[in-house]
mmCIF file of C-alpha atoms in Angstrom:
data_model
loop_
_atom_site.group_PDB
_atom_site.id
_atom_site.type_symbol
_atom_site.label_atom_id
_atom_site.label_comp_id
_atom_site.label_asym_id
_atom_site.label_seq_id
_atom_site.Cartn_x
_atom_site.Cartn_y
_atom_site.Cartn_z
ATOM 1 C CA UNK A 1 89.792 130.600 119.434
ATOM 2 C CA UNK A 2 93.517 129.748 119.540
ATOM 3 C CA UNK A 3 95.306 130.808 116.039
ATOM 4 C CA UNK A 4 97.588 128.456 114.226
ATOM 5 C CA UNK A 5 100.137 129.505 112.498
ATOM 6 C CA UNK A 6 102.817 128.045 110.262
ATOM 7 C CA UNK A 7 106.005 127.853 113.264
ATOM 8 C CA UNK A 8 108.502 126.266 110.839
ATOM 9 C CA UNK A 9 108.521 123.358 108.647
ATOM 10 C CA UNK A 10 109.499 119.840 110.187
ATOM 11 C CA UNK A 11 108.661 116.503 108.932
ATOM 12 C CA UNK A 12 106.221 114.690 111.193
ATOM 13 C CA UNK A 13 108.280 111.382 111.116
ATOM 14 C CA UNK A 14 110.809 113.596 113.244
ATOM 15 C CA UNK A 15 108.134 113.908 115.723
ATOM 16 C CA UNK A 16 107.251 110.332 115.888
ATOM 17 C CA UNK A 17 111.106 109.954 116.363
ATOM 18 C CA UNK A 18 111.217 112.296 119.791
ATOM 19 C CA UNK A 19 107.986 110.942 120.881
ATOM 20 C CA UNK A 20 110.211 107.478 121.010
ATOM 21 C CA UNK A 21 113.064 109.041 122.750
ATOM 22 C CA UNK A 22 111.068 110.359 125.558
ATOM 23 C CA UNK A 23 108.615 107.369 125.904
ATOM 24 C CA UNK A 24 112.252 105.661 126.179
ATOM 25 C CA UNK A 25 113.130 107.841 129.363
ATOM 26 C CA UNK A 26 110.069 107.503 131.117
ATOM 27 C CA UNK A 27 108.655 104.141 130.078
ATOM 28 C CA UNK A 28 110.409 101.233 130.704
ATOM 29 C CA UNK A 29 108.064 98.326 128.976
ATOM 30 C CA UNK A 30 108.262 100.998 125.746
ATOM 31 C CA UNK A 31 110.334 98.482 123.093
ATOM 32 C CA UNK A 32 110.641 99.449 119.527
ATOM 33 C CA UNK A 33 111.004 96.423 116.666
ATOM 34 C CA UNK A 34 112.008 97.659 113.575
ATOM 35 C CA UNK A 35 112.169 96.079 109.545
ATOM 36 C CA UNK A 36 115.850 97.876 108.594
ATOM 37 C CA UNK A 37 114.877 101.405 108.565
ATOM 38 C CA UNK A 38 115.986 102.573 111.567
ATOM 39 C CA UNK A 39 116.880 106.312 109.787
ATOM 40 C CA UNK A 40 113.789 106.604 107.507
ATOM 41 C CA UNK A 41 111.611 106.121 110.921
ATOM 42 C CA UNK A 42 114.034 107.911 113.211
ATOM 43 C CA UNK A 43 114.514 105.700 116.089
ATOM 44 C CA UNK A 44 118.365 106.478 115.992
ATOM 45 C CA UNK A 45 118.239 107.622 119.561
ATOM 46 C CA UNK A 46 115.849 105.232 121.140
ATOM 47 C CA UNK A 47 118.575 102.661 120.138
ATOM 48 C CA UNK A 48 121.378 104.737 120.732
ATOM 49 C CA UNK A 49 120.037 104.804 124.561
ATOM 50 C CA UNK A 50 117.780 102.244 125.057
ATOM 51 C CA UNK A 51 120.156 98.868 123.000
ATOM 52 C CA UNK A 52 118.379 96.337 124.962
ATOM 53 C CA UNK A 53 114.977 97.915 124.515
ATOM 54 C CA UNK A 54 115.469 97.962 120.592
ATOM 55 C CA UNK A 55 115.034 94.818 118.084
ATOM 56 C CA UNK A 56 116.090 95.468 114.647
ATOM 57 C CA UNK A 57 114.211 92.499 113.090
ATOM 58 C CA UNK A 58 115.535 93.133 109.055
ATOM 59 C CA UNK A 59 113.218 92.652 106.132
ATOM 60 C CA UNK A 60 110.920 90.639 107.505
ATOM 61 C CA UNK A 61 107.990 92.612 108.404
ATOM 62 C CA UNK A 62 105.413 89.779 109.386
ATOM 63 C CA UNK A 63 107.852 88.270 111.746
ATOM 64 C CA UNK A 64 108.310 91.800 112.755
ATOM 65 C CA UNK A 65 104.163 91.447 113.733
ATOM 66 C CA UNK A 66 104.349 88.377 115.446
ATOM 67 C CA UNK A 67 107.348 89.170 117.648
ATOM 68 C CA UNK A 68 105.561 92.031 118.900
ATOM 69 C CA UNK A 69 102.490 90.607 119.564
ATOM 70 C CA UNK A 70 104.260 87.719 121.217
ATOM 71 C CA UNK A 71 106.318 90.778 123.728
ATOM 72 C CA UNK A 72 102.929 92.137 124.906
ATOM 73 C CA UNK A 73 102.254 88.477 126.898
ATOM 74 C CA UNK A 74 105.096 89.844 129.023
ATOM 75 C CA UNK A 75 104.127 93.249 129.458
ATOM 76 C CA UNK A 76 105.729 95.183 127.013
ATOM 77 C CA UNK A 77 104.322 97.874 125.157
ATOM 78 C CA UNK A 78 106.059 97.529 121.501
ATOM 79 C CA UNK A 79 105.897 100.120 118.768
ATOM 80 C CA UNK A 80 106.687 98.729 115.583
ATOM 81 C CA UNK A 81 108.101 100.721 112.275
ATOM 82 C CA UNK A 82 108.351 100.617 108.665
ATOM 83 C CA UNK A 83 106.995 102.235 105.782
ATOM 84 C CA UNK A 84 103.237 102.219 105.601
ATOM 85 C CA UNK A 85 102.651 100.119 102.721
ATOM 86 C CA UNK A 86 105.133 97.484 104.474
ATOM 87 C CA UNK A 87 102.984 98.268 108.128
ATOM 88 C CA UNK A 88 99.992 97.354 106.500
ATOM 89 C CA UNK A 89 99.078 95.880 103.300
ATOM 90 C CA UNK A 90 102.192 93.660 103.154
ATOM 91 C CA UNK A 91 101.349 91.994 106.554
ATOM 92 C CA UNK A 92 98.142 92.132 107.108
ATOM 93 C CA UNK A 93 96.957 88.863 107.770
ATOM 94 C CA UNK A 94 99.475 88.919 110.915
ATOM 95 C CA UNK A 95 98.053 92.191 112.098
ATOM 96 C CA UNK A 96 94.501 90.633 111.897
ATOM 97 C CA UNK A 97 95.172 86.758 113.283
ATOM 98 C CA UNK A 98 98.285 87.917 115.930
ATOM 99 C CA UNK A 99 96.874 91.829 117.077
ATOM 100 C CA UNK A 100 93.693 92.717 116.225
ATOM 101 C CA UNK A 101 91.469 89.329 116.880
ATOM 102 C CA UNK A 102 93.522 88.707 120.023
ATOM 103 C CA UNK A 103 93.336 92.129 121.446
ATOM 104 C CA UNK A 104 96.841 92.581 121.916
ATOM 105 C CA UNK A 105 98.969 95.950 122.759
ATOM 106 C CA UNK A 106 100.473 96.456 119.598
ATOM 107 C CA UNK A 107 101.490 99.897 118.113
ATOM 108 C CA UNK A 108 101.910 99.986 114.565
ATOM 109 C CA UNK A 109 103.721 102.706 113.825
ATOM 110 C CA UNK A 110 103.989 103.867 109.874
ATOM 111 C CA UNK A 111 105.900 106.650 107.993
ATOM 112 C CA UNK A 112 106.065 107.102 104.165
ATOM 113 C CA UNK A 113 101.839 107.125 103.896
ATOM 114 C CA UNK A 114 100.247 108.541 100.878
ATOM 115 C CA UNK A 115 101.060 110.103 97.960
ATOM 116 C CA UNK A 116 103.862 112.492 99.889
ATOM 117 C CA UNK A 117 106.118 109.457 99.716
ATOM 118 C CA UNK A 118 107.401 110.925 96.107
ATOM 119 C CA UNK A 119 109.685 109.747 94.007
ATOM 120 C CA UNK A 120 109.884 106.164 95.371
ATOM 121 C CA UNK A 121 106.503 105.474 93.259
ATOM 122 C CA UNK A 122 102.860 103.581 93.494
ATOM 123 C CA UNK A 123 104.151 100.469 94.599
ATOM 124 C CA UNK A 124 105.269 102.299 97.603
ATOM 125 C CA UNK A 125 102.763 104.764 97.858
ATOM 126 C CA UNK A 126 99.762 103.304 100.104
ATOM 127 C CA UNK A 127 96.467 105.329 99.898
ATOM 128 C CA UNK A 128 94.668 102.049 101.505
ATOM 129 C CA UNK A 129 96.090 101.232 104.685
ATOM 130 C CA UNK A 130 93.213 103.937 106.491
ATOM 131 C CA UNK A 131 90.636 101.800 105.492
ATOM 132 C CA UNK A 132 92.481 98.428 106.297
ATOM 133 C CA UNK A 133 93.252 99.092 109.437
ATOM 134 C CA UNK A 134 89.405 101.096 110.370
ATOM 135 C CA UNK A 135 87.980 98.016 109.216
ATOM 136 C CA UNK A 136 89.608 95.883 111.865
ATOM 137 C CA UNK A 137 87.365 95.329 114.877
ATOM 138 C CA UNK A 138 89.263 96.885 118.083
ATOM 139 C CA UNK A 139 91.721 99.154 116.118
ATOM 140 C CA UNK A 140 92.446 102.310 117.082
ATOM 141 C CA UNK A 141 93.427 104.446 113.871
ATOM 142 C CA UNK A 142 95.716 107.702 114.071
ATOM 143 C CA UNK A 143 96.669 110.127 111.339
ATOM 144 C CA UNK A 144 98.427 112.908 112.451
ATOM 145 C CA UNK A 145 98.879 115.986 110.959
ATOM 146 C CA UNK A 146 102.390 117.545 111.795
ATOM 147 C CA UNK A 147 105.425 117.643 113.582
ATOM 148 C CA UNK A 148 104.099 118.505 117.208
ATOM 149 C CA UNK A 149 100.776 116.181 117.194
ATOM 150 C CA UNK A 150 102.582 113.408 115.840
ATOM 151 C CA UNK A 151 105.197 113.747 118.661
ATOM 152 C CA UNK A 152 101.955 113.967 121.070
ATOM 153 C CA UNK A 153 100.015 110.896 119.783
ATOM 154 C CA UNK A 154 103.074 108.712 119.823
ATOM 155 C CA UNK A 155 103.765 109.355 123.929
ATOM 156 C CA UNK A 156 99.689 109.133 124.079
ATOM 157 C CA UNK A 157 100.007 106.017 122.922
ATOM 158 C CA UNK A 158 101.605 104.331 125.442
ATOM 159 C CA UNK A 159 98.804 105.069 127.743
ATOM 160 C CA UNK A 160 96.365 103.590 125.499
ATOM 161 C CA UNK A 161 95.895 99.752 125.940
ATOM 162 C CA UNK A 162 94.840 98.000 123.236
ATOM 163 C CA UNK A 163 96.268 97.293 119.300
ATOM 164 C CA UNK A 164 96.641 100.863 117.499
ATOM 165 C CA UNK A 165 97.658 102.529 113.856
ATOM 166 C CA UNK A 166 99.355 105.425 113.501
ATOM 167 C CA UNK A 167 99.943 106.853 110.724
ATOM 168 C CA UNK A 168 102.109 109.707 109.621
ATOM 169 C CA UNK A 169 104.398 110.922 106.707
ATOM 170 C CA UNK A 170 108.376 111.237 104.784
ATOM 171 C CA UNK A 171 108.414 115.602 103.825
ATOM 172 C CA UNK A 172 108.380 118.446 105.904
ATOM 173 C CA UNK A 173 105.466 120.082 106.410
ATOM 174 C CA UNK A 174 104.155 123.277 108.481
ATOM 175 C CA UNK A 175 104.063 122.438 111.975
ATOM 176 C CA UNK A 176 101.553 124.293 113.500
ATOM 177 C CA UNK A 177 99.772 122.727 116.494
ATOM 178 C CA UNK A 178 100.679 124.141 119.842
ATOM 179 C CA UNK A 179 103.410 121.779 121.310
ATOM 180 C CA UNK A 180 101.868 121.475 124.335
ATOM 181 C CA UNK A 181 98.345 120.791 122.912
ATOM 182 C CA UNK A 182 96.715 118.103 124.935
ATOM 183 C CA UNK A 183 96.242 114.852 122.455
ATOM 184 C CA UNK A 184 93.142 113.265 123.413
ATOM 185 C CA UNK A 185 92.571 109.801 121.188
ATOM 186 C CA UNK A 186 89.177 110.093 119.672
ATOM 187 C CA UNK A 187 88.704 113.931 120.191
ATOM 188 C CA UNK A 188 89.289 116.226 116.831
ATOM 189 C CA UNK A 189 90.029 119.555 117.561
ATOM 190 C CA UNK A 190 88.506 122.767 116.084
ATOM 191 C CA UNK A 191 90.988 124.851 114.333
ATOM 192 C CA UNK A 192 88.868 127.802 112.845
ATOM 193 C CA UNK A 193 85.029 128.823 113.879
ATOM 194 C CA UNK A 194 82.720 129.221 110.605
ATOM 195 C CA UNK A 195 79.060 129.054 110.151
ATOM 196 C CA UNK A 196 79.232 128.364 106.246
ATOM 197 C CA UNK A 197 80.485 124.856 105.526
ATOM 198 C CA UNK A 198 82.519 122.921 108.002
ATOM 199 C CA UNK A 199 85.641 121.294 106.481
ATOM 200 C CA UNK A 200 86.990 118.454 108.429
ATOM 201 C CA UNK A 201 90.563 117.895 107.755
ATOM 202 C CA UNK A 202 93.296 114.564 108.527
ATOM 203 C CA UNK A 203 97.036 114.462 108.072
ATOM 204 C CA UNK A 204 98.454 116.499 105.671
ATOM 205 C CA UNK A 205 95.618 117.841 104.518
ATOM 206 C CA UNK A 206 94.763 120.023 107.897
ATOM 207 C CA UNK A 207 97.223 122.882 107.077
ATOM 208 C CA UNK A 208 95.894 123.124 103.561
ATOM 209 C CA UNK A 209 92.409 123.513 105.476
ATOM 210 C CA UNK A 210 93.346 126.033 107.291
ATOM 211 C CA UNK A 211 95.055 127.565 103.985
ATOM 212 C CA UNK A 212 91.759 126.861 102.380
ATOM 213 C CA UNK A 213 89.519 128.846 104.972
ATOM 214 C CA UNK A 214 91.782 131.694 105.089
ATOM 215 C CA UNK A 215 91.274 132.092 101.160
ATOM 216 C CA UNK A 216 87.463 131.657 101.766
ATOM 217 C CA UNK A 217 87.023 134.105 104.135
ATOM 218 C CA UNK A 218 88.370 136.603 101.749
ATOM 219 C CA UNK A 219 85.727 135.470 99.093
ATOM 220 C CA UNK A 220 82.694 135.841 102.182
ATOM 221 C CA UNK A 221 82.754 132.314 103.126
ATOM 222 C CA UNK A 222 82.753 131.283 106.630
ATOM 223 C CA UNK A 223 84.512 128.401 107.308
ATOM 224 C CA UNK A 224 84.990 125.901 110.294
ATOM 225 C CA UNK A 225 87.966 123.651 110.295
ATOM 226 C CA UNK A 226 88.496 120.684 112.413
ATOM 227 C CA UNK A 227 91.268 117.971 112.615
ATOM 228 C CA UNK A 228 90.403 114.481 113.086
ATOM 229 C CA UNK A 229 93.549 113.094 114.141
ATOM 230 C CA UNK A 230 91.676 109.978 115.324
ATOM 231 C CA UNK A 231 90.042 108.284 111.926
ATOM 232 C CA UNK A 232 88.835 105.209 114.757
ATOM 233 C CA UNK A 233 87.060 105.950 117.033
ATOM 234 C CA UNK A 234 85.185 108.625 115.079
ATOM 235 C CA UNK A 235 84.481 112.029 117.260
ATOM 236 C CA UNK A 236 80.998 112.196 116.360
ATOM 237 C CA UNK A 237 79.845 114.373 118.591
ATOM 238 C CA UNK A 238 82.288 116.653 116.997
ATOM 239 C CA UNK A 239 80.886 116.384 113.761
ATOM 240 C CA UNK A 240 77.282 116.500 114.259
ATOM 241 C CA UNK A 241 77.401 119.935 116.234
ATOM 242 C CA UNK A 242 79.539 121.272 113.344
ATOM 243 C CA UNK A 243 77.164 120.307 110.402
ATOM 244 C CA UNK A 244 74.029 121.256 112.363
ATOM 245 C CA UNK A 245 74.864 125.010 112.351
ATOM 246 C CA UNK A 246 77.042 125.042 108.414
ATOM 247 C CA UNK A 247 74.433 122.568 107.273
ATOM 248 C CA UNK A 248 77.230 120.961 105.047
ATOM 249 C CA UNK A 249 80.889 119.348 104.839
ATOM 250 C CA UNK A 250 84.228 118.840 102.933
ATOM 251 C CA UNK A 251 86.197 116.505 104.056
ATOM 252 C CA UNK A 252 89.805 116.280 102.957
ATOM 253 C CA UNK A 253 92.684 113.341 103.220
ATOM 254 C CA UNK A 254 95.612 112.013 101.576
ATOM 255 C CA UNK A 255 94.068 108.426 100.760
ATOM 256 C CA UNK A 256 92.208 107.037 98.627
ATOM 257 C CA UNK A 257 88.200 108.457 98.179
ATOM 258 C CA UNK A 258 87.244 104.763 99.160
ATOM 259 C CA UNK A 259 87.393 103.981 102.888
ATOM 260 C CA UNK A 260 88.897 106.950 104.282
ATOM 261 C CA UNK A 261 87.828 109.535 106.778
ATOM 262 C CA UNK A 262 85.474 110.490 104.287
ATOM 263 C CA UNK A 263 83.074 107.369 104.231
ATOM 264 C CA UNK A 264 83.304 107.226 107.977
ATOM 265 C CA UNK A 265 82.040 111.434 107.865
ATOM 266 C CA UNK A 266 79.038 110.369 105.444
ATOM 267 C CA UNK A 267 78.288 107.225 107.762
ATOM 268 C CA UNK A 268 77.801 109.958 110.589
ATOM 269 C CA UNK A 269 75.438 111.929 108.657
ATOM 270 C CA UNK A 270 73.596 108.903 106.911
ATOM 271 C CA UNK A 271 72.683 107.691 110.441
ATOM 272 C CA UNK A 272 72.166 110.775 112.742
ATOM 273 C CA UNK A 273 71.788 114.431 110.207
ATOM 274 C CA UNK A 274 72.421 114.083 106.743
ATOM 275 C CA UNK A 275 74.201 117.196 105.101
ATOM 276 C CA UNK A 276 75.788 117.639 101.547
ATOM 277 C CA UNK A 277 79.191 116.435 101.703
ATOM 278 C CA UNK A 278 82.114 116.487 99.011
ATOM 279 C CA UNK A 279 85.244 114.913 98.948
ATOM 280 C CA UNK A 280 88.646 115.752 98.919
ATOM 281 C CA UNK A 281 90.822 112.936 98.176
ATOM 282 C CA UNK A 282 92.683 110.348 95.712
ATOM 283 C CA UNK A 283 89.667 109.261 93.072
ATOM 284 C CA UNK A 284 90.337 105.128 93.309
ATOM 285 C CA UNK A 285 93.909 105.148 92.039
ATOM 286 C CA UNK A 286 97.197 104.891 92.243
ATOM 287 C CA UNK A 287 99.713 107.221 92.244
ATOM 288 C CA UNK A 288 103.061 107.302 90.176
ATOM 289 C CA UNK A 289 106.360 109.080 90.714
ATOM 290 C CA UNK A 290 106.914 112.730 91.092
ATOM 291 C CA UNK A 291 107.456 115.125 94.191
ATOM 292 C CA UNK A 292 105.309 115.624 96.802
ATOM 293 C CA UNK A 293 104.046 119.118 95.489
ATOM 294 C CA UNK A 294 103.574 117.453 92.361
ATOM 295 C CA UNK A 295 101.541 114.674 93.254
ATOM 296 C CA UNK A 296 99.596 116.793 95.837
ATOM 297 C CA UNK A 297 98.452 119.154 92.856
ATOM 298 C CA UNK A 298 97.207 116.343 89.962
ATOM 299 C CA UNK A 299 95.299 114.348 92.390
ATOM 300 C CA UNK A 300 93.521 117.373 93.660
ATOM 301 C CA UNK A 301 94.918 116.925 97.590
ATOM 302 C CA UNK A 302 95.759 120.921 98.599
ATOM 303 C CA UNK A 303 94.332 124.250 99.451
ATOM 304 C CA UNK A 304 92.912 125.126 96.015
ATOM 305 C CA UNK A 305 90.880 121.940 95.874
ATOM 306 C CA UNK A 306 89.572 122.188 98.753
ATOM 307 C CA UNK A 307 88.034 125.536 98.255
ATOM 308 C CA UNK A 308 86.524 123.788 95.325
ATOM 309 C CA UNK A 309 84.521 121.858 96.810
ATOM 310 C CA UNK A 310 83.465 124.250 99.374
ATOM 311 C CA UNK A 311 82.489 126.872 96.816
ATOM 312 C CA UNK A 312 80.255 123.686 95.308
ATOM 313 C CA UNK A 313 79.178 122.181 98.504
ATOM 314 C CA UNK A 314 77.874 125.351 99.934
ATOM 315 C CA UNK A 315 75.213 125.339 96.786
ATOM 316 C CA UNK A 316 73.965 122.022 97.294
ATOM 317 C CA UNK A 317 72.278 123.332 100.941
#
């Protein structure tokens, strides 16, 4: 197996950023509409080179929705940013009437997601928008996990037809994936080999995975990790061939316990091999103000927690 290792902390809005610039050099129906935060989302040099391919719409973030839905009639393929709480919960009844329900080529593009947002608060914080968007019929759902694949499933994108959420985060973080990692939409990717538990890992949360089975191993615990970058559609195949031979699961995310990748996991197993399965996510609240670190330590979303649950898990086989 190919080992992943920590090459330097970047924050995976960055790589949504370059994945812009170079859709911008080789695309030419790539637009980008954004709601006045052209620095928080990094599309500086998409407008900087492409001016007439970039629509900075303000504050408005549903008219922000319906413009881009309206550019897909002509053939454009429009990525739209702002913070996720603003990308999903505040307009979602565009996203459903104007993308979803008529099947148009929208990407939805969303930084700031989770409790990694910081200092900014709960109102801003949006550990929802995974299960709002999943619960859409026809959406495709992304959550990347750092610098590289976020870079990755933003040019992927482009090639995917149909309305899409991805989702991906304000700090740095270990980037880790290789950058020239094929990103296949709807195919996780195993990280680490095990035969103990399997822990299945989204956004933020892979790294501390891979912490987490590192830590494990040292204890006797075998551990497979695998990303699910794609929340919608599910890799099931994926998951059933790991739980068949560890015979149980953590899964691990930086939303909220209720309809995140965790539900869709124990929908898998409830309908095709059902395995002990724990949970490593927010327990149905909010969150409040504090750093990242912070945050990602009281609501029980790193390394340590997840080897937790493992340690648990493992003696519910």
């Amino acid at each position: 197996m190919k080992k992943y290792e920590n090459q330097g902390s970047k924050d995976t809005r960055s790589g949504f950023g370059a994945g812009m610039t170079e859709l911008g050099q080789k695309n030419e129906n790539v637009v980008a509409l954004c709601a006045d935060l052209i620095g928080s989302l990094k599309f500086d040099d998409f407008k900087k080179n492409h001016p007439e391919r970039f629509f900075q719409i303000g504050i408005a973030e549903a008219n922000m929705i319906g413009i881009a839905a309206g550019l897909t009639i002509g053939g454009k393929i429009p990525f739209t940013g702002t913070f996720a709480n603003f990308s999903t919960g505040r307009v979602y009844d565009q996203i459903r009437q104007s993308v979803a329900y008529s099947d148009k080529n929208v990407k939805i593009c969303a930084s700031h997601a989770g409790l990694t947002l910081g200092e900014d608060g709960a109102t801003h914080q949006i550990l929802e928008d995974i299960g709002l968007m999943k619960m859409l019929p026809g959406m495709t759902v992304i959550n990347t996990c750092d610098y590289n694949q976020t870079k990755a499933a933003t040019i992927a994108l482009a090639e995917h037809h149909g309305p899409a959420y991805l989702r991906f985060g304000r700090p740095v973080v270990p980037n880790f994936t290789p950058a020239d990692e094929p990103f296949v939409i709807g195919k996780a990717i195993l990280l680490n080999e095990g035969t103990d538990v399997t822990i299945i890992a989204t956004g933020h949360l892979v790294w501390e995975a891979l912490v987490a089975a590192e830590a494990l191993e040292a204890k006797g615990i075998s551990a497979e990790v695998i990303n699910i970058h794609t929340i919608k559609p599910l890799d099931e195949e994926a998951i059933l061939k790991s739980v068949k031979k560890t015979g149980c699961v953590v899964t691990a995310e930086e939303h909220n316990i209720i309809g995140g990748l965790g539900e869709s996991v124990s929908r898998t197993l409830v309908q095709h091999h059902l395995v002990p399965q724990e949970f490593v996510a927010v327990n149905d609240s909010f969150g409040e103000s504090g750093t990242p670190d912070q945050l990602m330590e009281k609501y029980g979303l790193n390394s340590a927690a997840i080897i937790e649950k493992a340690e648990k898990v493992i003696t519910r086989k």
